[in-house]
Amino acid sequence: MFKPERVIIAAIVLAIICLTGMLLSMLQPETHEGRGYDTFGVEPHGLRALYETVEQAGFNVERGFAPPHAAMAAAGKDGWLVLWRPDPMWVSRDERQLERLGEWVESGGAVIFAPVFDPEAYFYQPCHCEDEEDEASAGQNATAGGNATAQSSNATAESGNATSHDANATTEAENATAKAERLKKWREEMKERQAKRFHALEPLKRMGIAVTRLGVTDYAGAMAREREKIEGYRERLREKREQWEKSKEEMRRKNLGQDEPSEAESGNATEDAPESPRPIRKPPPDPNTTALNAPAEEPIILAAQGIDKKKREYDWYDYRRFLRTLDLDARMERTLTRTVTPEGELGSLWQGLEQVSIADETQCLLPPAEGEPEPDGVLAFEAHNGTTAYLAAAYRKGKGLVVVVADPLLLANGLLARPGNAYTALGPLAHYDGQRGEVVFDEFFHGLTVRGRPVWLLTRRPYGLVALALILAAGLWCWRSGSRLGPPLPAIVPTRRSVEEYLEAMSGLFLRGEKQSFLAQELKAGVLWWLGRRYRLGYGEEDLEAVSRAMARRDPEGAERLQSAVHELETLAARRKPSVKRLVAAARELTRCL
């Protein structure tokens, strides 16, 4: 049988077990249940396959949950750090950690870096013809201004309305110039926005290698088609902005009264202008009129025949929807094999590699621009437009090395088994001299450290010892500040009065109150009631005669004693101050009859 105490104890034990399990789970690093973009990820966009492949190749591998420079300091200066697809949010918050990592690389470390895939950088880049368009528009504006001036001079010579023609030509030239200025301003804003955006190669820049040129292949032509749509969308935005500014300027002039013509001008305009017919105003349509009661001469268009609806124009949501088709999982479905060529001094890192499987939209490194460092070794291939791009590049930094794999898709689970992909990372690990130490896969910039589970810090040596020392110090302080108690005393259990004590107390109360007659009557009634129950008398038959008759049938002598005891007790109770001793003796005699 369940008792309340047992139920409470069971609930407390269950709560302690649940709390302990929760704390144990929090002591483990966050794994995202194998669905994340990290070495725990087993889905196509994860990195678990590369982690196990490097381990099977004979390298000592581990996951680095601490900041990269601290994790590599623990692994040793001859180790490798794999910095695959660092999250831009964590990179922007912990830029100082990457600068320290650059110092570690310069002292002799080696890093394999795969930046995050950033297709928006392709759309933010200006078209190659924008400068030509600017020059052409400027030339057109100048030509338009010159033509307007020539027309104004000819008009002055030919007719007397030269003033109006000159004003119109000047207005057109001013509008064209203003439009060119607004277009130039808008492009400058786009350049500023591009400069403020997070660049995929920002971690590389923080490590001391200022490489910024990234490109995206477009073998299927989807990126070019989308860029045309985006340019059209931007052009519509510019036109809407110009219309809004124009209407705003007209409203301002109207409020200031500048657009109202003078009386002379209005008179001349009225005289010169031909009389225009007044527009015929039609009454508004009756909302109660339907196709069933429409006039016979008007055609009836049924909904079943179809109505030409206005096609929805391309907008920002279509652009975001297209970007979702360029994530790692979607690009894996559109792959092809390309021939690659190792070049440069460190091209031997990929010696023997001839083919790599890439997606139609693959991120790649472009040849360095002026002022950018030249790579010491590259893995070159031919892009969709016939130019040369790099799938991977190696840069020396001090005594160390940084290998950049341009697209993280090459090392993801879904494409790692394709021909040549795994070698883009295993080649530098195997052929770079002097680097056969541990390979640490960074998880700090994937958000798997203290950011998600603060209790996990207790598993690290300094944090756990510090927490244990604080707990011991707090316990010692509580023990010293508490009161010292002696051995526990037995609990005092209150006892109830016995029947004898109760009767003695009540009798003393009645005697002090001179209630002897009441006490005698109650005692008599109680004895007769008890004897009536013994001899099975009915309710209300507990008087002396009935009880005596019933008692005489079994015990005649007892019946005579009962009558004499009752008579004696009634006699004493009738007195004003009876003797207590005689009253007690009579009461005892009466109770002997029971």
mmCIF file of C-alpha atoms in Angstrom, residues 100-392:
data_model
loop_
_atom_site.group_PDB
_atom_site.id
_atom_site.type_symbol
_atom_site.label_atom_id
_atom_site.label_comp_id
_atom_site.label_asym_id
_atom_site.label_seq_id
_atom_site.Cartn_x
_atom_site.Cartn_y
_atom_site.Cartn_z
ATOM 1 C CA ARG A 100 46.236 34.988 -32.603
ATOM 2 C CA LEU A 101 45.869 32.009 -34.917
ATOM 3 C CA GLY A 102 47.810 33.957 -37.566
ATOM 4 C CA GLU A 103 50.621 34.462 -35.068
ATOM 5 C CA TRP A 104 50.650 30.702 -34.433
ATOM 6 C CA VAL A 105 50.817 30.010 -38.194
ATOM 7 C CA GLU A 106 53.716 32.437 -38.588
ATOM 8 C CA SER A 107 55.629 30.577 -35.894
ATOM 9 C CA GLY A 108 55.369 27.289 -37.827
ATOM 10 C CA GLY A 109 51.754 26.084 -37.816
ATOM 11 C CA ALA A 110 49.663 24.876 -40.752
ATOM 12 C CA VAL A 111 45.994 25.517 -41.525
ATOM 13 C CA ILE A 112 43.544 24.076 -44.062
ATOM 14 C CA PHE A 113 40.869 26.724 -44.521
ATOM 15 C CA ALA A 114 37.580 26.265 -46.416
ATOM 16 C CA PRO A 115 35.507 29.470 -46.411
ATOM 17 C CA VAL A 116 31.733 29.583 -46.245
ATOM 18 C CA PHE A 117 29.974 29.536 -49.619
ATOM 19 C CA ASP A 118 28.820 33.089 -50.407
ATOM 20 C CA PRO A 119 26.835 33.329 -53.680
ATOM 21 C CA GLU A 120 25.664 36.870 -52.863
ATOM 22 C CA ALA A 121 29.194 38.137 -53.501
ATOM 23 C CA TYR A 122 28.635 37.256 -57.171
ATOM 24 C CA PHE A 123 25.500 39.386 -57.374
ATOM 25 C CA TYR A 124 27.002 42.293 -55.454
ATOM 26 C CA GLN A 125 29.909 42.527 -57.886
ATOM 27 C CA PRO A 126 29.378 45.230 -60.548
ATOM 28 C CA CYS A 127 29.009 44.117 -64.169
ATOM 29 C CA HIS A 128 32.084 44.439 -66.374
ATOM 30 C CA CYS A 129 30.189 46.810 -68.645
ATOM 31 C CA GLU A 130 29.083 49.292 -66.000
ATOM 32 C CA ASP A 131 32.044 51.600 -66.604
ATOM 33 C CA GLU A 132 31.347 51.514 -70.343
ATOM 34 C CA GLU A 133 27.711 52.275 -69.639
ATOM 35 C CA ASP A 134 28.743 55.248 -67.515
ATOM 36 C CA GLU A 135 30.958 56.584 -70.304
ATOM 37 C CA ALA A 136 28.252 55.956 -72.897
ATOM 38 C CA SER A 137 25.606 57.649 -70.787
ATOM 39 C CA ALA A 138 27.928 60.600 -70.205
ATOM 40 C CA GLY A 139 28.573 60.828 -73.953
ATOM 41 C CA GLN A 140 24.885 60.607 -74.688
ATOM 42 C CA ASN A 141 24.206 63.349 -72.178
ATOM 43 C CA ALA A 142 26.853 65.552 -73.758
ATOM 44 C CA THR A 143 25.512 64.800 -77.240
ATOM 45 C CA ALA A 144 21.983 65.495 -76.071
ATOM 46 C CA GLY A 145 23.151 68.802 -74.599
ATOM 47 C CA GLY A 146 24.981 69.720 -77.801
ATOM 48 C CA ASN A 147 22.020 68.795 -79.968
ATOM 49 C CA ALA A 148 19.760 70.755 -77.688
ATOM 50 C CA THR A 149 22.041 73.797 -78.010
ATOM 51 C CA ALA A 150 22.193 73.448 -81.792
ATOM 52 C CA GLN A 151 18.459 73.066 -82.016
ATOM 53 C CA SER A 152 17.972 76.099 -79.842
ATOM 54 C CA SER A 153 20.280 78.216 -82.058
ATOM 55 C CA ASN A 154 18.557 77.035 -85.235
ATOM 56 C CA ALA A 155 15.193 77.671 -83.699
ATOM 57 C CA THR A 156 16.300 81.194 -82.793
ATOM 58 C CA ALA A 157 17.233 81.899 -86.371
ATOM 59 C CA GLU A 158 14.186 80.280 -87.942
ATOM 60 C CA SER A 159 11.283 81.280 -85.691
ATOM 61 C CA GLY A 160 10.362 83.673 -82.983
ATOM 62 C CA ASN A 161 9.695 80.891 -80.446
ATOM 63 C CA ALA A 162 13.381 80.317 -79.667
ATOM 64 C CA THR A 163 12.919 80.970 -75.999
ATOM 65 C CA SER A 164 10.526 78.061 -75.497
ATOM 66 C CA HIS A 165 12.684 75.615 -77.525
ATOM 67 C CA ASP A 166 15.796 76.608 -75.624
ATOM 68 C CA ALA A 167 14.022 76.117 -72.294
ATOM 69 C CA ASN A 168 12.844 72.654 -73.321
ATOM 70 C CA ALA A 169 16.301 71.602 -74.485
ATOM 71 C CA THR A 170 17.908 72.883 -71.302
ATOM 72 C CA THR A 171 15.373 70.975 -69.202
ATOM 73 C CA GLU A 172 16.087 67.720 -71.067
ATOM 74 C CA ALA A 173 19.834 68.145 -70.621
ATOM 75 C CA GLU A 174 19.382 68.861 -66.893
ATOM 76 C CA ASN A 175 17.169 65.809 -66.470
ATOM 77 C CA ALA A 176 19.693 63.563 -68.222
ATOM 78 C CA THR A 177 22.522 64.932 -66.087
ATOM 79 C CA ALA A 178 20.498 64.487 -62.908
ATOM 80 C CA LYS A 179 19.653 60.899 -63.875
ATOM 81 C CA ALA A 180 23.330 60.096 -64.467
ATOM 82 C CA GLU A 181 24.243 61.598 -61.118
ATOM 83 C CA ARG A 182 21.570 59.567 -59.326
ATOM 84 C CA LEU A 183 22.779 56.385 -61.048
ATOM 85 C CA LYS A 184 26.342 57.123 -60.009
ATOM 86 C CA LYS A 185 25.237 57.777 -56.441
ATOM 87 C CA TRP A 186 23.294 54.530 -56.358
ATOM 88 C CA ARG A 187 26.329 52.548 -57.540
ATOM 89 C CA GLU A 188 28.472 54.185 -54.893
ATOM 90 C CA GLU A 189 25.918 53.092 -52.293
ATOM 91 C CA MET A 190 26.115 49.540 -53.624
ATOM 92 C CA LYS A 191 29.906 49.622 -53.340
ATOM 93 C CA GLU A 192 29.655 50.842 -49.749
ATOM 94 C CA ARG A 193 27.161 48.098 -48.955
ATOM 95 C CA GLN A 194 29.471 45.532 -50.526
ATOM 96 C CA ALA A 195 32.350 46.832 -48.369
ATOM 97 C CA LYS A 196 30.237 46.448 -45.216
ATOM 98 C CA ARG A 197 29.153 42.895 -46.043
ATOM 99 C CA PHE A 198 30.879 39.958 -44.410
ATOM 100 C CA HIS A 199 33.406 38.566 -46.858
ATOM 101 C CA ALA A 200 33.885 34.811 -47.009
ATOM 102 C CA LEU A 201 37.676 35.277 -46.889
ATOM 103 C CA GLU A 202 37.538 37.508 -43.806
ATOM 104 C CA PRO A 203 39.131 34.784 -41.569
ATOM 105 C CA LEU A 204 42.018 34.567 -44.033
ATOM 106 C CA LYS A 205 42.466 38.337 -43.871
ATOM 107 C CA ARG A 206 42.495 38.202 -40.067
ATOM 108 C CA MET A 207 45.241 35.590 -40.222
ATOM 109 C CA GLY A 208 47.394 38.026 -42.211
ATOM 110 C CA ILE A 209 46.767 36.923 -45.832
ATOM 111 C CA ALA A 210 44.881 39.706 -47.640
ATOM 112 C CA VAL A 211 43.133 37.715 -50.382
ATOM 113 C CA THR A 212 39.714 39.011 -51.425
ATOM 114 C CA ARG A 213 39.001 37.784 -54.971
ATOM 115 C CA LEU A 214 36.357 35.067 -55.053
ATOM 116 C CA GLY A 215 34.293 33.832 -57.971
ATOM 117 C CA VAL A 216 31.508 31.382 -58.685
ATOM 118 C CA THR A 217 31.355 29.095 -61.695
ATOM 119 C CA ASP A 218 28.174 29.029 -63.738
ATOM 120 C CA TYR A 219 28.323 26.031 -66.068
ATOM 121 C CA ALA A 220 24.520 25.802 -66.293
ATOM 122 C CA GLY A 221 23.998 29.556 -66.752
ATOM 123 C CA ALA A 222 21.584 29.866 -63.817
ATOM 124 C CA MET A 223 23.637 32.561 -62.097
ATOM 125 C CA ALA A 224 23.771 34.734 -65.234
ATOM 126 C CA ARG A 225 20.023 34.449 -65.783
ATOM 127 C CA GLU A 226 19.374 35.347 -62.178
ATOM 128 C CA ARG A 227 21.721 38.316 -62.423
ATOM 129 C CA GLU A 228 19.790 39.664 -65.395
ATOM 130 C CA LYS A 229 16.606 39.454 -63.364
ATOM 131 C CA ILE A 230 18.256 41.202 -60.439
ATOM 132 C CA GLU A 231 19.543 43.985 -62.702
ATOM 133 C CA GLY A 232 16.021 44.464 -64.030
ATOM 134 C CA TYR A 233 14.685 44.536 -60.498
ATOM 135 C CA ARG A 234 17.283 47.136 -59.488
ATOM 136 C CA GLU A 235 16.431 49.221 -62.563
ATOM 137 C CA ARG A 236 12.765 49.204 -61.564
ATOM 138 C CA LEU A 237 13.751 50.312 -58.093
ATOM 139 C CA ARG A 238 15.757 53.184 -59.553
ATOM 140 C CA GLU A 239 12.855 54.232 -61.735
ATOM 141 C CA LYS A 240 10.453 54.141 -58.804
ATOM 142 C CA ARG A 241 12.880 56.214 -56.774
ATOM 143 C CA GLU A 242 13.163 58.773 -59.572
ATOM 144 C CA GLN A 243 9.388 58.964 -59.894
ATOM 145 C CA TRP A 244 9.045 59.426 -56.175
ATOM 146 C CA GLU A 245 11.662 62.183 -56.138
ATOM 147 C CA LYS A 246 10.000 63.860 -59.110
ATOM 148 C CA SER A 247 6.568 63.788 -57.487
ATOM 149 C CA LYS A 248 8.111 65.069 -54.283
ATOM 150 C CA GLU A 249 9.700 67.973 -56.152
ATOM 151 C CA GLU A 250 6.408 68.779 -57.906
ATOM 152 C CA MET A 251 4.593 68.746 -54.607
ATOM 153 C CA ARG A 252 7.182 71.051 -53.117
ATOM 154 C CA ARG A 253 6.844 73.498 -56.005
ATOM 155 C CA LYS A 254 3.094 73.344 -55.782
ATOM 156 C CA ASN A 255 3.210 74.162 -52.092
ATOM 157 C CA LEU A 256 5.517 77.118 -52.804
ATOM 158 C CA GLY A 257 3.379 78.326 -55.747
ATOM 159 C CA GLN A 258 6.173 78.025 -58.283
ATOM 160 C CA ASP A 259 4.301 75.867 -60.756
ATOM 161 C CA GLU A 260 1.491 78.380 -61.309
ATOM 162 C CA PRO A 261 2.054 80.250 -64.654
ATOM 163 C CA SER A 262 1.722 83.983 -64.891
ATOM 164 C CA GLU A 263 -1.358 85.639 -66.365
ATOM 165 C CA ALA A 264 0.430 86.615 -69.599
ATOM 166 C CA GLU A 265 1.810 83.116 -70.075
ATOM 167 C CA SER A 266 -1.552 81.575 -69.343
ATOM 168 C CA GLY A 267 -3.229 83.970 -71.785
ATOM 169 C CA ASN A 268 -0.771 83.197 -74.569
ATOM 170 C CA ALA A 269 -1.067 79.518 -73.942
ATOM 171 C CA THR A 270 -4.834 79.770 -74.143
ATOM 172 C CA GLU A 271 -4.708 81.653 -77.408
ATOM 173 C CA ASP A 272 -2.161 79.407 -79.085
ATOM 174 C CA ALA A 273 -3.503 76.096 -77.894
ATOM 175 C CA PRO A 274 -6.354 74.561 -79.910
ATOM 176 C CA GLU A 275 -9.607 74.030 -78.168
ATOM 177 C CA SER A 276 -9.742 70.477 -76.863
ATOM 178 C CA PRO A 277 -13.029 68.684 -76.531
ATOM 179 C CA ARG A 278 -14.302 68.022 -73.097
ATOM 180 C CA PRO A 279 -13.993 64.432 -71.922
ATOM 181 C CA ILE A 280 -17.242 62.563 -71.747
ATOM 182 C CA ARG A 281 -17.893 61.490 -68.207
ATOM 183 C CA LYS A 282 -19.512 58.114 -67.848
ATOM 184 C CA PRO A 283 -21.547 57.227 -64.787
ATOM 185 C CA PRO A 284 -19.894 54.783 -62.412
ATOM 186 C CA PRO A 285 -20.833 51.148 -62.932
ATOM 187 C CA ASP A 286 -23.701 49.799 -60.910
ATOM 188 C CA PRO A 287 -22.311 47.286 -58.370
ATOM 189 C CA ASN A 288 -25.591 45.351 -58.556
ATOM 190 C CA THR A 289 -25.171 44.758 -62.287
ATOM 191 C CA THR A 290 -23.899 41.265 -63.068
ATOM 192 C CA ALA A 291 -23.234 39.275 -66.212
ATOM 193 C CA LEU A 292 -26.804 37.929 -66.106
ATOM 194 C CA ASN A 293 -28.558 41.331 -66.338
ATOM 195 C CA ALA A 294 -25.910 43.130 -68.436
ATOM 196 C CA PRO A 295 -27.018 44.948 -71.663
ATOM 197 C CA ALA A 296 -27.215 42.784 -74.748
ATOM 198 C CA GLU A 297 -24.760 44.909 -76.804
ATOM 199 C CA GLU A 298 -21.925 44.389 -74.236
ATOM 200 C CA PRO A 299 -20.020 41.119 -74.497
ATOM 201 C CA ILE A 300 -20.281 38.723 -71.607
ATOM 202 C CA ILE A 301 -16.935 37.285 -70.488
ATOM 203 C CA LEU A 302 -17.236 34.126 -68.473
ATOM 204 C CA ALA A 303 -14.737 33.219 -65.837
ATOM 205 C CA ALA A 304 -14.394 29.811 -67.396
ATOM 206 C CA GLN A 305 -12.933 31.348 -70.570
ATOM 207 C CA GLY A 306 -9.972 32.687 -68.565
ATOM 208 C CA ILE A 307 -8.883 36.239 -67.871
ATOM 209 C CA ASP A 308 -5.387 37.502 -68.675
ATOM 210 C CA LYS A 309 -3.811 38.195 -65.339
ATOM 211 C CA LYS A 310 -0.854 40.493 -64.947
ATOM 212 C CA LYS A 311 2.310 38.493 -64.517
ATOM 213 C CA ARG A 312 3.996 39.046 -61.181
ATOM 214 C CA GLU A 313 7.290 40.851 -61.528
ATOM 215 C CA TYR A 314 10.566 39.596 -60.145
ATOM 216 C CA ASP A 315 11.174 40.820 -56.617
ATOM 217 C CA TRP A 316 13.409 40.290 -53.581
ATOM 218 C CA TYR A 317 11.634 37.116 -52.460
ATOM 219 C CA ASP A 318 12.453 35.395 -55.766
ATOM 220 C CA TYR A 319 16.094 36.295 -55.216
ATOM 221 C CA ARG A 320 16.104 34.813 -51.718
ATOM 222 C CA ARG A 321 14.378 31.699 -53.056
ATOM 223 C CA PHE A 322 17.119 31.296 -55.646
ATOM 224 C CA LEU A 323 19.799 31.602 -52.971
ATOM 225 C CA ARG A 324 18.211 28.702 -51.111
ATOM 226 C CA THR A 325 18.809 26.532 -54.184
ATOM 227 C CA LEU A 326 22.553 27.144 -53.787
ATOM 228 C CA ASP A 327 23.043 25.572 -50.368
ATOM 229 C CA LEU A 328 25.297 22.558 -49.952
ATOM 230 C CA ASP A 329 22.600 19.898 -50.220
ATOM 231 C CA ALA A 330 21.025 21.374 -53.370
ATOM 232 C CA ARG A 331 24.315 21.921 -55.225
ATOM 233 C CA MET A 332 25.307 18.290 -54.703
ATOM 234 C CA GLU A 333 22.615 17.261 -57.178
ATOM 235 C CA ARG A 334 24.266 19.241 -60.001
ATOM 236 C CA THR A 335 27.864 17.981 -60.233
ATOM 237 C CA LEU A 336 30.383 17.423 -62.998
ATOM 238 C CA THR A 337 34.006 16.321 -63.262
ATOM 239 C CA ARG A 338 36.663 18.859 -64.221
ATOM 240 C CA THR A 339 40.340 18.495 -65.025
ATOM 241 C CA VAL A 340 42.704 20.219 -62.604
ATOM 242 C CA THR A 341 46.390 21.105 -62.846
ATOM 243 C CA PRO A 342 48.730 21.630 -59.848
ATOM 244 C CA GLU A 343 50.920 24.688 -60.435
ATOM 245 C CA GLY A 344 53.535 26.642 -58.515
ATOM 246 C CA GLU A 345 56.227 25.822 -56.029
ATOM 247 C CA LEU A 346 53.787 24.164 -53.637
ATOM 248 C CA GLY A 347 51.808 22.529 -56.424
ATOM 249 C CA SER A 348 53.452 19.299 -55.317
ATOM 250 C CA LEU A 349 50.985 19.206 -52.440
ATOM 251 C CA TRP A 350 48.460 17.887 -54.973
ATOM 252 C CA GLN A 351 50.834 15.863 -57.123
ATOM 253 C CA GLY A 352 49.061 13.155 -59.089
ATOM 254 C CA LEU A 353 45.649 14.832 -58.817
ATOM 255 C CA GLU A 354 44.051 15.157 -62.264
ATOM 256 C CA GLN A 355 40.276 15.341 -61.787
ATOM 257 C CA VAL A 356 37.927 16.775 -59.187
ATOM 258 C CA SER A 357 34.132 16.568 -58.939
ATOM 259 C CA ILE A 358 32.554 19.977 -58.491
ATOM 260 C CA ALA A 359 29.064 21.471 -58.709
ATOM 261 C CA ASP A 360 27.728 23.685 -61.489
ATOM 262 C CA GLU A 361 27.975 26.608 -59.054
ATOM 263 C CA THR A 362 31.326 26.158 -57.333
ATOM 264 C CA GLN A 363 33.129 28.841 -55.396
ATOM 265 C CA CYS A 364 36.694 29.401 -56.600
ATOM 266 C CA LEU A 365 39.646 31.706 -56.121
ATOM 267 C CA LEU A 366 40.437 34.160 -58.900
ATOM 268 C CA PRO A 367 43.945 35.208 -59.964
ATOM 269 C CA PRO A 368 45.236 37.838 -57.548
ATOM 270 C CA ALA A 369 44.669 41.483 -58.318
ATOM 271 C CA GLU A 370 47.245 44.208 -57.920
ATOM 272 C CA GLY A 371 48.416 44.421 -54.322
ATOM 273 C CA GLU A 372 47.265 40.913 -53.339
ATOM 274 C CA PRO A 373 49.772 38.182 -52.435
ATOM 275 C CA GLU A 374 50.657 35.598 -55.053
ATOM 276 C CA PRO A 375 49.906 31.989 -54.039
ATOM 277 C CA ASP A 376 52.887 29.675 -53.698
ATOM 278 C CA GLY A 377 50.939 26.792 -55.171
ATOM 279 C CA VAL A 378 47.523 26.393 -56.789
ATOM 280 C CA LEU A 379 45.134 23.757 -58.049
ATOM 281 C CA ALA A 380 43.995 25.403 -61.287
ATOM 282 C CA PHE A 381 41.059 24.540 -63.563
ATOM 283 C CA GLU A 382 39.140 26.127 -66.413
ATOM 284 C CA ALA A 383 36.006 28.016 -65.406
ATOM 285 C CA HIS A 384 32.779 28.251 -67.410
ATOM 286 C CA ASN A 385 33.870 31.411 -69.222
ATOM 287 C CA GLY A 386 37.223 29.961 -70.309
ATOM 288 C CA THR A 387 39.313 31.785 -67.697
ATOM 289 C CA THR A 388 41.623 30.117 -65.198
ATOM 290 C CA ALA A 389 40.463 29.821 -61.594
ATOM 291 C CA TYR A 390 41.781 28.015 -58.522
ATOM 292 C CA LEU A 391 39.994 25.323 -56.538
ATOM 293 C CA ALA A 392 42.732 25.441 -53.896
#
